mmCIF file of C-alpha atoms and ligand atoms in Angstrom:
data_model
loop_
_atom_site.group_PDB
_atom_site.id
_atom_site.type_symbol
_atom_site.label_atom_id
_atom_site.label_comp_id
_atom_site.label_asym_id
_atom_site.label_seq_id
_atom_site.Cartn_x
_atom_site.Cartn_y
_atom_site.Cartn_z
ATOM 1 C CA MET A 109 63.938 133.262 117.316
ATOM 2 C CA GLY A 110 66.956 133.527 119.969
ATOM 3 C CA SER A 111 69.537 131.427 116.989
ATOM 4 C CA LEU A 112 68.400 133.966 114.653
ATOM 5 C CA LEU A 113 69.467 136.844 116.961
ATOM 6 C CA LEU A 114 72.697 135.145 117.433
ATOM 7 C CA LEU A 115 73.087 134.912 113.819
ATOM 8 C CA THR A 116 72.789 138.326 112.950
ATOM 9 C CA ASP A 117 74.670 139.821 115.816
ATOM 10 C CA LEU A 118 77.699 137.312 114.984
ATOM 11 C CA ARG A 119 77.192 138.670 111.008
ATOM 12 C CA ARG A 120 77.572 142.441 112.406
ATOM 13 C CA GLN A 121 80.107 141.518 114.785
ATOM 14 C CA LEU A 122 82.169 139.654 111.264
ATOM 15 C CA LEU A 123 81.419 142.775 109.464
ATOM 16 C CA LEU A 124 82.615 145.328 111.938
ATOM 17 C CA ALA A 125 85.441 142.949 112.385
ATOM 18 C CA ARG A 126 86.493 143.296 108.518
ATOM 19 C CA GLN A 127 85.572 147.032 108.216
ATOM 20 C CA LYS A 128 87.855 147.495 111.189
ATOM 21 C CA SER A 129 90.764 145.882 109.280
ATOM 22 C CA ASP A 130 90.025 147.549 106.245
ATOM 23 C CA PHE A 131 90.315 150.814 108.029
ATOM 24 C CA VAL A 132 93.475 149.953 109.407
ATOM 25 C CA SER A 133 94.727 149.089 105.916
ATOM 26 C CA ASN A 134 93.334 151.943 104.179
ATOM 27 C CA VAL A 135 94.777 154.326 106.582
ATOM 28 C CA SER A 136 98.528 152.756 106.476
ATOM 29 C CA HIS A 137 98.090 153.412 102.810
ATOM 30 C CA GLU A 138 96.796 157.038 103.436
ATOM 31 C CA LEU A 139 99.758 157.776 105.448
ATOM 32 C CA LYS A 140 102.472 155.879 103.397
ATOM 33 C CA THR A 141 101.829 157.909 100.289
ATOM 34 C CA PRO A 142 102.352 161.387 101.206
ATOM 35 C CA LEU A 143 105.148 160.498 103.637
ATOM 36 C CA THR A 144 106.828 158.943 100.860
ATOM 37 C CA SER A 145 106.459 161.789 98.511
ATOM 38 C CA ILE A 146 107.385 164.376 101.281
ATOM 39 C CA ARG A 147 110.871 162.148 102.322
ATOM 40 C CA MET A 148 111.743 162.152 98.444
ATOM 41 C CA PHE A 149 111.332 165.964 97.981
ATOM 42 C CA SER A 150 112.726 166.854 100.952
ATOM 43 C CA GLU A 151 115.802 164.667 100.291
ATOM 44 C CA LEU A 152 116.145 165.714 96.998
ATOM 45 C CA LEU A 153 116.505 169.372 97.672
ATOM 46 C CA ALA A 154 118.632 168.774 100.684
ATOM 47 C CA GLU A 155 121.466 166.987 98.203
ATOM 48 C CA ASP A 156 121.448 170.630 96.722
ATOM 49 C CA ARG A 157 121.388 168.972 93.363
ATOM 50 C CA VAL A 158 118.329 170.604 91.857
ATOM 51 C CA GLU A 159 119.397 174.127 90.500
ATOM 52 C CA ASP A 160 116.399 175.350 88.652
ATOM 53 C CA LEU A 161 114.262 177.491 90.706
ATOM 54 C CA GLU A 162 111.010 176.945 89.258
ATOM 55 C CA LYS A 163 111.983 173.197 90.191
ATOM 56 C CA ARG A 164 112.716 173.760 93.575
ATOM 57 C CA LYS A 165 109.705 175.742 94.201
ATOM 58 C CA SER A 166 107.495 172.973 92.700
ATOM 59 C CA TYR A 167 108.964 170.674 95.179
ATOM 60 C CA LEU A 168 108.282 173.111 98.240
ATOM 61 C CA ARG A 169 104.748 172.983 97.120
ATOM 62 C CA ILE A 170 104.449 169.363 96.773
ATOM 63 C CA ILE A 171 105.845 168.946 100.547
ATOM 64 C CA SER A 172 103.161 171.581 101.767
ATOM 65 C CA THR A 173 100.400 170.407 100.451
ATOM 66 C CA GLU A 174 101.382 166.626 101.145
ATOM 67 C CA THR A 175 101.828 168.188 104.635
ATOM 68 C CA ALA A 176 98.156 169.428 104.329
ATOM 69 C CA ARG A 177 96.760 166.525 103.328
ATOM 70 C CA LEU A 178 98.643 164.082 106.835
ATOM 71 C CA THR A 179 97.354 167.019 109.258
ATOM 72 C CA ARG A 180 93.524 166.554 107.740
ATOM 73 C CA LEU A 181 93.765 162.564 108.039
ATOM 74 C CA ILE A 182 95.321 163.136 111.325
ATOM 75 C CA ASN A 183 92.779 165.759 112.360
ATOM 76 C CA ASN A 184 89.750 163.718 111.074
ATOM 77 C CA ILE A 185 91.247 160.266 112.900
ATOM 78 C CA LEU A 186 91.849 162.257 116.158
ATOM 79 C CA ASP A 187 88.149 163.814 116.147
ATOM 80 C CA PHE A 188 86.457 160.410 115.444
ATOM 81 C CA ALA A 189 88.105 159.159 118.280
ATOM 82 C CA ARG A 190 86.906 162.069 120.299
ATOM 83 C CA MET A 191 83.332 161.625 119.204
ATOM 84 C CA GLU A 192 83.645 157.991 119.953
ATOM 85 C CA LYS A 193 84.270 158.797 123.520
ATOM 86 C CA GLY A 194 81.870 161.382 123.719
ATOM 87 C CA GLU A 195 84.795 163.858 124.411
ATOM 88 C CA LYS A 196 84.430 165.957 120.973
ATOM 89 C CA LYS A 197 83.977 169.702 122.167
ATOM 90 C CA TYR A 198 82.790 172.249 120.031
ATOM 91 C CA TYR A 199 83.487 176.316 121.027
ATOM 92 C CA PHE A 200 80.476 178.048 119.542
ATOM 93 C CA GLU A 201 81.108 181.350 119.002
ATOM 94 C CA PRO A 202 79.640 184.011 115.886
ATOM 95 C CA CYS A 203 81.139 182.941 112.938
ATOM 96 C CA ASP A 204 81.031 184.053 109.136
ATOM 97 C CA LEU A 205 80.392 180.813 106.874
ATOM 98 C CA GLY A 206 81.678 182.926 103.646
ATOM 99 C CA LYS A 207 84.641 184.011 105.407
ATOM 100 C CA ILE A 208 85.308 179.975 106.486
ATOM 101 C CA ALA A 209 84.694 178.775 103.043
ATOM 102 C CA ARG A 210 86.980 181.413 101.373
ATOM 103 C CA GLY A 211 89.630 180.584 103.860
ATOM 104 C CA ALA A 212 88.961 176.631 103.402
ATOM 105 C CA VAL A 213 89.216 177.406 99.233
ATOM 106 C CA ALA A 214 92.297 179.829 99.885
ATOM 107 C CA SER A 215 94.020 176.713 101.282
ATOM 108 C CA TYR A 216 92.948 174.484 99.109
ATOM 109 C CA ARG A 217 93.343 176.149 95.968
ATOM 110 C CA PRO A 218 97.065 175.564 95.660
ATOM 111 C CA GLN A 219 96.166 171.401 95.674
ATOM 112 C CA PHE A 220 93.479 171.962 92.689
ATOM 113 C CA GLU A 221 95.637 174.135 90.720
ATOM 114 C CA ALA A 222 98.900 171.331 91.161
ATOM 115 C CA HIS A 223 96.320 168.893 89.871
ATOM 116 C CA GLY A 224 94.760 170.765 86.692
ATOM 117 C CA PHE A 225 91.671 171.369 87.973
ATOM 118 C CA HIS A 226 89.022 174.418 86.948
ATOM 119 C CA PHE A 227 87.644 175.735 90.064
ATOM 120 C CA GLU A 228 84.942 178.375 90.506
ATOM 121 C CA GLU A 229 84.353 179.765 93.636
ATOM 122 C CA LYS A 230 80.521 181.328 94.148
ATOM 123 C CA ILE A 231 80.651 183.494 97.471
ATOM 124 C CA PRO A 232 79.237 186.206 98.060
ATOM 125 C CA ALA A 233 80.631 188.957 99.570
ATOM 126 C CA GLU A 234 78.474 189.749 102.287
ATOM 127 C CA SER A 235 78.770 188.061 105.957
ATOM 128 C CA HIS A 236 76.714 184.722 106.279
ATOM 129 C CA ASN A 237 76.438 184.853 109.946
ATOM 130 C CA VAL A 238 75.957 181.457 111.865
ATOM 131 C CA LYS A 239 76.709 180.361 115.706
ATOM 132 C CA GLY A 240 79.008 177.458 115.490
ATOM 133 C CA ASP A 241 82.661 176.074 115.875
ATOM 134 C CA CYS A 242 84.868 177.691 113.272
ATOM 135 C CA ASP A 243 87.424 175.256 113.291
ATOM 136 C CA ALA A 244 84.918 172.272 112.836
ATOM 137 C CA LEU A 245 83.230 174.085 109.593
ATOM 138 C CA ALA A 246 86.147 174.529 108.076
ATOM 139 C CA GLN A 247 87.112 171.175 108.258
ATOM 140 C CA VAL A 248 83.671 170.152 107.190
ATOM 141 C CA ILE A 249 84.656 172.153 103.788
ATOM 142 C CA LEU A 250 88.154 171.004 103.443
ATOM 143 C CA ASN A 251 86.923 167.325 103.759
ATOM 144 C CA LEU A 252 84.261 167.928 101.179
ATOM 145 C CA LEU A 253 86.779 169.858 98.610
ATOM 146 C CA SER A 254 89.644 167.140 99.299
ATOM 147 C CA ASN A 255 86.339 164.289 98.323
ATOM 148 C CA ALA A 256 85.962 166.615 95.282
ATOM 149 C CA GLU A 257 89.375 165.892 94.326
ATOM 150 C CA LYS A 258 89.788 162.604 94.891
ATOM 151 C CA TYR A 259 86.641 161.358 93.148
ATOM 152 C CA SER A 260 86.842 163.723 90.175
ATOM 153 C CA ALA A 261 88.595 161.064 87.564
ATOM 154 C CA ASP A 262 89.042 163.063 84.434
ATOM 155 C CA LYS A 263 86.281 165.532 84.758
ATOM 156 C CA LYS A 264 88.108 168.306 86.671
ATOM 157 C CA GLU A 265 85.376 170.909 87.693
ATOM 158 C CA VAL A 266 84.912 171.737 90.779
ATOM 159 C CA THR A 267 82.718 174.758 92.037
ATOM 160 C CA VAL A 268 81.982 176.076 95.484
ATOM 161 C CA GLU A 269 78.471 177.908 95.961
ATOM 162 C CA LEU A 270 77.395 179.517 98.904
ATOM 163 C CA LYS A 271 73.669 180.297 98.883
ATOM 164 C CA GLN A 272 71.304 182.401 101.804
ATOM 165 C CA ARG A 273 67.915 180.656 101.686
ATOM 166 C CA ASP A 274 64.647 180.910 104.052
ATOM 167 C CA GLY A 275 66.441 180.522 107.473
ATOM 168 C CA SER A 276 69.630 178.653 106.475
ATOM 169 C CA ILE A 277 72.789 178.798 105.096
ATOM 170 C CA GLU A 278 74.152 176.612 102.185
ATOM 171 C CA LEU A 279 77.360 175.908 101.295
ATOM 172 C CA SER A 280 77.706 173.203 98.535
ATOM 173 C CA VAL A 281 80.498 171.852 96.720
ATOM 174 C CA LEU A 282 79.944 170.108 93.272
ATOM 175 C CA ASP A 283 81.860 168.092 91.227
ATOM 176 C CA ARG A 284 81.899 166.368 87.660
ATOM 177 C CA GLY A 285 83.533 163.310 88.947
ATOM 178 C CA LEU A 286 82.323 159.710 89.591
ATOM 179 C CA GLY A 287 79.387 160.413 91.851
ATOM 180 C CA VAL A 288 78.005 157.794 94.225
ATOM 181 C CA PRO A 289 75.993 154.576 93.262
ATOM 182 C CA ALA A 290 72.231 154.943 94.011
ATOM 183 C CA ALA A 291 72.425 152.274 96.281
ATOM 184 C CA SER A 292 75.291 153.925 98.710
ATOM 185 C CA SER A 293 73.837 157.318 98.717
ATOM 186 C CA GLU A 294 73.221 157.486 102.240
ATOM 187 C CA LYS A 295 75.748 154.407 103.230
ATOM 188 C CA ILE A 296 78.564 156.932 102.535
ATOM 189 C CA PHE A 297 77.748 158.462 105.575
ATOM 190 C CA GLU A 298 78.379 155.544 107.844
ATOM 191 C CA GLN A 299 81.845 155.053 109.454
ATOM 192 C CA PHE A 300 84.488 153.332 107.220
ATOM 193 C CA TYR A 301 81.964 152.624 104.443
ATOM 194 C CA ARG A 302 83.583 153.545 101.021
ATOM 195 C CA ALA A 303 81.309 153.265 97.986
ATOM 196 C CA HIS A 304 84.609 153.237 95.753
ATOM 197 C CA ASP A 305 87.231 150.937 97.215
ATOM 198 C CA SER A 306 91.171 151.304 96.776
ATOM 199 C CA LEU A 307 91.226 148.300 95.127
ATOM 200 C CA SER A 308 89.228 149.046 92.197
ATOM 201 C CA SER A 309 89.259 152.540 91.868
ATOM 202 C CA GLY A 310 92.844 153.369 92.868
ATOM 203 C CA ILE A 311 91.208 156.164 95.089
ATOM 204 C CA GLN A 312 92.790 156.202 98.601
ATOM 205 C CA GLY A 313 91.020 156.961 101.878
ATOM 206 C CA SER A 314 89.716 155.699 105.374
ATOM 207 C CA GLY A 315 85.856 156.503 105.241
ATOM 208 C CA LEU A 316 85.592 158.587 107.941
ATOM 209 C CA GLY A 317 85.391 162.270 106.379
ATOM 210 C CA LEU A 318 82.118 162.087 105.728
ATOM 211 C CA THR A 319 80.756 160.601 108.857
ATOM 212 C CA LEU A 320 82.834 163.363 110.239
ATOM 213 C CA ALA A 321 81.316 166.473 108.366
ATOM 214 C CA ARG A 322 77.839 164.731 109.085
ATOM 215 C CA GLN A 323 78.275 164.426 112.653
ATOM 216 C CA ILE A 324 79.811 167.941 112.938
ATOM 217 C CA ALA A 325 77.225 169.900 110.866
ATOM 218 C CA ARG A 326 74.551 168.147 113.061
ATOM 219 C CA ALA A 327 75.786 169.252 116.443
ATOM 220 C CA HIS A 328 75.444 172.384 114.958
ATOM 221 C CA GLY A 329 71.513 171.918 114.127
ATOM 222 C CA GLY A 330 72.433 171.208 110.327
ATOM 223 C CA ASP A 331 73.588 168.623 108.021
ATOM 224 C CA VAL A 332 75.727 167.413 105.121
ATOM 225 C CA THR A 333 73.381 165.565 102.369
ATOM 226 C CA TYR A 334 74.349 164.118 98.968
ATOM 227 C CA GLU A 335 72.711 164.757 95.488
ATOM 228 C CA PRO A 336 73.397 163.466 92.139
ATOM 229 C CA ARG A 337 74.264 166.280 89.870
ATOM 230 C CA PRO A 338 71.967 166.901 86.781
ATOM 231 C CA GLY A 339 74.696 166.073 83.591
ATOM 232 C CA GLY A 340 76.936 164.027 86.238
ATOM 233 C CA GLY A 341 79.081 164.192 89.334
ATOM 234 C CA SER A 342 78.028 165.278 93.098
ATOM 235 C CA ILE A 343 76.419 167.474 95.363
ATOM 236 C CA PHE A 344 77.841 167.941 98.664
ATOM 237 C CA THR A 345 75.578 170.597 100.840
ATOM 238 C CA LEU A 346 76.686 171.425 104.510
ATOM 239 C CA LYS A 347 73.348 173.111 105.429
ATOM 240 C CA LEU A 348 73.229 175.193 108.704
ATOM 241 C CA PRO A 349 70.592 177.445 110.572
ATOM 242 C CA SER A 350 71.584 180.733 109.940
HETATM 243 P P1 LIG B 669 87.324 158.097 102.006
HETATM 244 O O1 LIG B 669 88.248 158.340 102.890
HETATM 245 O O2 LIG B 669 87.048 157.104 101.571
HETATM 246 O O3 LIG B 669 87.008 159.571 101.105
HETATM 247 P P2 LIG B 669 84.675 159.585 103.130
HETATM 248 O O4 LIG B 669 83.810 159.484 103.951
HETATM 249 O O5 LIG B 669 85.020 160.907 102.729
HETATM 250 O O6 LIG B 669 86.086 158.794 102.921
HETATM 251 O O7 LIG B 669 83.524 159.516 101.577
HETATM 252 C C1 LIG B 669 82.800 158.032 101.979
HETATM 253 C C2 LIG B 669 82.886 157.728 100.342
HETATM 254 O O8 LIG B 669 81.823 158.683 99.695
HETATM 255 C C3 LIG B 669 84.183 157.622 99.514
HETATM 256 O O9 LIG B 669 84.940 156.451 99.991
HETATM 257 C C4 LIG B 669 83.387 157.736 98.100
HETATM 258 O O10 LIG B 669 82.822 156.388 97.916
HETATM 259 C C5 LIG B 669 81.892 158.579 98.428
HETATM 260 N N1 LIG B 669 82.294 159.978 98.065
HETATM 261 C C6 LIG B 669 82.694 160.992 98.846
HETATM 262 N N2 LIG B 669 82.992 162.258 98.191
HETATM 263 C C7 LIG B 669 82.477 161.897 96.870
HETATM 264 C C8 LIG B 669 82.388 162.676 95.529
HETATM 265 N N3 LIG B 669 82.839 163.973 95.831
HETATM 266 N N4 LIG B 669 82.507 162.191 94.779
HETATM 267 C C9 LIG B 669 82.030 160.550 94.526
HETATM 268 N N5 LIG B 669 82.076 159.605 95.549
HETATM 269 C C10 LIG B 669 82.252 160.532 96.900
#
């Protein structure tokens, strides 16, 4: 019995060690890619050899979306470290989830447009009040939007939908992408877990986005859930008590 426990613990330790080393290499890749393109496009602009105004604008747009990507990644890592240490603080105040969602969508829209997505926003104009940390809630929505983009493959269609139900408000991000294998549909919320690893899928990630999204939602008395989308793709829903 004792040796079985030891073996189980050893397995757990080994798994954790592997997850950590995968995480470090995943994050290094995720940092490197935007930094490389920021450096390349800013050098091109600095050399003053790009005369076409539209080209200059598109390079600047790339620099700005890649900077936003870096900021998201770094915020996720810092928040994750804070949560691990039990130091993550939330500042609860009245928030309008519709307004937060529109803001997140507006800041993400250039990214969708640059990559040829058909994007639909179904957010009713009236206010949807919740008590929460508005920045943290925006971070949840941005993580879901970023995943919808990353895991969409060729079917580039994303919809954001806000619905009021009895006693709750639901914000769903729907895509027509790769979906999540049934066996991984809960594991994807575990830290560092990636159902589509970088080697086979070519999609980079740190495996923290959904862990954080769920922790933030639960700290608000809500949750983030996944369900397969009829006809293919994923539906991720942020549910909050209203
Ligand atoms: P990552 O940095 O790997 O994207 P996340 O924690 O955000 O980390 O997501 C965990 C895993 O869940 C991803 O690696 C991917 O396998 C899966 N996943 C997340 N969002 C989607 C989506 N919209 N479609 C398909 N799979 C997804």
